[in-house]
PDB file of C-alpha atoms and ligand atoms in Angstrom:
ATOM      1  CA  MET H  96       9.461   4.711  -5.300  1.00  0.00           C
ATOM      2  CA  THR H  97       9.944   1.731  -3.073  1.00  0.00           C
ATOM      3  CA  GLU H  98       9.614  -1.915  -3.979  1.00  0.00           C
ATOM      4  CA  ILE H  99       8.497  -4.637  -1.611  1.00  0.00           C
ATOM      5  CA  THR H 100       8.239  -8.364  -2.268  1.00  0.00           C
ATOM      6  CA  LEU H 101       5.575 -10.367  -0.448  1.00  0.00           C
ATOM      7  CA  HIS H 102       4.411 -13.967  -0.598  1.00  0.00           C
ATOM      8  CA  LYS H 103       0.891 -14.980  -1.473  1.00  0.00           C
ATOM      9  CA  GLY H 104      -1.119 -16.284   1.456  1.00  0.00           C
ATOM     10  CA  GLU H 105       1.200 -14.909   4.138  1.00  0.00           C
ATOM     11  CA  THR H 106      -0.051 -12.213   6.474  1.00  0.00           C
ATOM     12  CA  TYR H 107       2.034  -9.072   6.858  1.00  0.00           C
ATOM     13  CA  LYS H 108       1.720  -6.217   9.277  1.00  0.00           C
ATOM     14  CA  LEU H 109       2.235  -2.963   7.395  1.00  0.00           C
ATOM     15  CA  HIS H 110       3.653  -0.265   9.661  1.00  0.00           C
ATOM     16  CA  LEU H 111       2.769   2.974   7.912  1.00  0.00           C
ATOM     17  CA  THR H 112       3.172   6.614   8.706  1.00  0.00           C
ATOM     18  CA  SER H 113       3.012   9.983   6.982  1.00  0.00           C
ATOM     19  CA  ASP H 114       4.831  13.151   7.884  1.00  0.00           C
ATOM     20  CA  ASP H 115       2.543  15.610   6.140  1.00  0.00           C
ATOM     21  CA  ALA H 116      -1.099  14.711   5.545  1.00  0.00           C
ATOM     22  CA  ARG H 117      -3.521  11.847   5.583  1.00  0.00           C
ATOM     23  CA  HIS H 118      -2.769   9.303   2.847  1.00  0.00           C
ATOM     24  CA  SER H 119      -3.430   5.674   2.126  1.00  0.00           C
ATOM     25  CA  LEU H 120      -1.614   2.781   0.544  1.00  0.00           C
ATOM     26  CA  ARG H 121      -3.957   1.416  -2.083  1.00  0.00           C
ATOM     27  CA  ILE H 122      -3.657  -1.579  -4.383  1.00  0.00           C
ATOM     28  CA  ASN H 123      -7.108  -2.074  -5.845  1.00  0.00           C
ATOM     29  CA  THR H 124      -6.421  -5.493  -7.342  1.00  0.00           C
ATOM     30  CA  LEU H 125      -5.463  -6.837  -3.915  1.00  0.00           C
ATOM     31  CA  ASN H 126      -8.297  -5.078  -2.066  1.00  0.00           C
ATOM     32  CA  LEU H 127      -5.852  -3.041  -0.049  1.00  0.00           C
ATOM     33  CA  ASN H 128      -6.558   0.547   0.966  1.00  0.00           C
ATOM     34  CA  ALA H 129      -4.683   1.134   4.196  1.00  0.00           C
ATOM     35  CA  LYS H 130      -5.424   4.530   5.730  1.00  0.00           C
ATOM     36  CA  ILE H 131      -2.397   6.434   6.970  1.00  0.00           C
ATOM     37  CA  LYS H 132      -2.887   9.211   9.486  1.00  0.00           C
ATOM     38  CA  ALA H 133      -0.160  11.812   9.700  1.00  0.00           C
ATOM     39  CA  GLY H 134       2.170  11.806  12.656  1.00  0.00           C
ATOM     40  CA  GLU H 135       1.396   8.340  13.952  1.00  0.00           C
ATOM     41  CA  PHE H 136       2.058   4.767  13.015  1.00  0.00           C
ATOM     42  CA  ASN H 137      -0.779   2.834  11.457  1.00  0.00           C
ATOM     43  CA  ASP H 138      -0.531  -0.952  11.600  1.00  0.00           C
ATOM     44  CA  VAL H 139      -2.564  -2.815   9.007  1.00  0.00           C
ATOM     45  CA  LEU H 140      -2.701  -6.563   8.482  1.00  0.00           C
ATOM     46  CA  PHE H 141      -2.473  -7.537   4.829  1.00  0.00           C
ATOM     47  CA  THR H 142      -2.593 -10.957   3.180  1.00  0.00           C
ATOM     48  CA  PRO H 143      -2.031 -10.850  -0.588  1.00  0.00           C
ATOM     49  CA  ASP H 144      -4.223 -13.426  -2.309  1.00  0.00           C
ATOM     50  CA  GLN H 145      -2.698 -13.445  -5.772  1.00  0.00           C
ATOM     51  CA  THR H 146       0.694 -13.260  -7.408  1.00  0.00           C
ATOM     52  CA  GLY H 147       1.962 -10.627  -9.802  1.00  0.00           C
ATOM     53  CA  ASP H 148       3.413  -7.148  -9.971  1.00  0.00           C
ATOM     54  CA  PHE H 149       1.249  -4.396  -8.518  1.00  0.00           C
ATOM     55  CA  LYS H 150       1.585  -0.649  -8.266  1.00  0.00           C
ATOM     56  CA  ALA H 151       0.370   1.030  -5.138  1.00  0.00           C
ATOM     57  CA  ASN H 152      -0.969   4.545  -5.057  1.00  0.00           C
ATOM     58  CA  CYS H 153      -2.733   6.800  -2.627  1.00  0.00           C
ATOM     59  CA  GLY H 154      -6.475   6.315  -2.201  1.00  0.00           C
ATOM     60  CA  VAL H 155      -7.451   9.579  -0.517  1.00  0.00           C
ATOM     61  CA  TYR H 156      -7.687  13.099  -1.887  1.00  0.00           C
ATOM     62  CA  CYS H 157      -4.460  14.454  -0.502  1.00  0.00           C
ATOM     63  CA  GLY H 158      -3.261  16.409  -3.533  1.00  0.00           C
ATOM     64  CA  GLY H 159      -0.545  13.860  -4.173  1.00  0.00           C
ATOM     65  CA  THR H 160      -0.539  10.735  -6.285  1.00  0.00           C
ATOM     66  CA  GLN H 161      -4.123   9.605  -5.710  1.00  0.00           C
ATOM     67  CA  SER H 162      -5.223  10.361  -9.240  1.00  0.00           C
ATOM     68  CA  ASP H 163      -2.050   9.304 -11.007  1.00  0.00           C
ATOM     69  CA  GLY H 164      -1.683   5.559 -11.254  1.00  0.00           C
ATOM     70  CA  ASP H 165       1.733   5.834 -12.883  1.00  0.00           C
ATOM     71  CA  ASP H 166       3.320   7.621  -9.972  1.00  0.00           C
ATOM     72  CA  GLY H 167       2.542   5.217  -7.188  1.00  0.00           C
ATOM     73  CA  ALA H 168       3.843   5.164  -3.674  1.00  0.00           C
ATOM     74  CA  CYS H 169       5.497   1.802  -4.193  1.00  0.00           C
ATOM     75  CA  ASP H 170       5.689  -1.294  -6.343  1.00  0.00           C
ATOM     76  CA  SER H 171       4.570  -4.546  -4.795  1.00  0.00           C
ATOM     77  CA  ILE H 172       5.655  -7.912  -6.103  1.00  0.00           C
ATOM     78  CA  VAL H 173       3.782 -10.938  -4.807  1.00  0.00           C
ATOM     79  CA  ARG H 174       5.446 -14.326  -5.332  1.00  0.00           C
TER      80      ARG H 174
HETATM   81 CU1   CU T 190      -1.812  10.761  -0.527  1.00  0.00          CU
END
């Protein structure tokens, strides 16, 4: 579990990679579902539009955490 803190209205470039299979970084409330291909870096621009604490999970059927909202890939805090 990783925690990142972002600021509302600022644009961030997420630099994502996976070492096993295809995944995504999904936060439904913030309309984020960044696809992550294995073995390469995937840059996604992301501008959070609301504040709060959000849990991210995986949005593709990879056999990992995609169906378990309590075991997310990371926590995101937007200030
Ligand atoms: Cu996954």
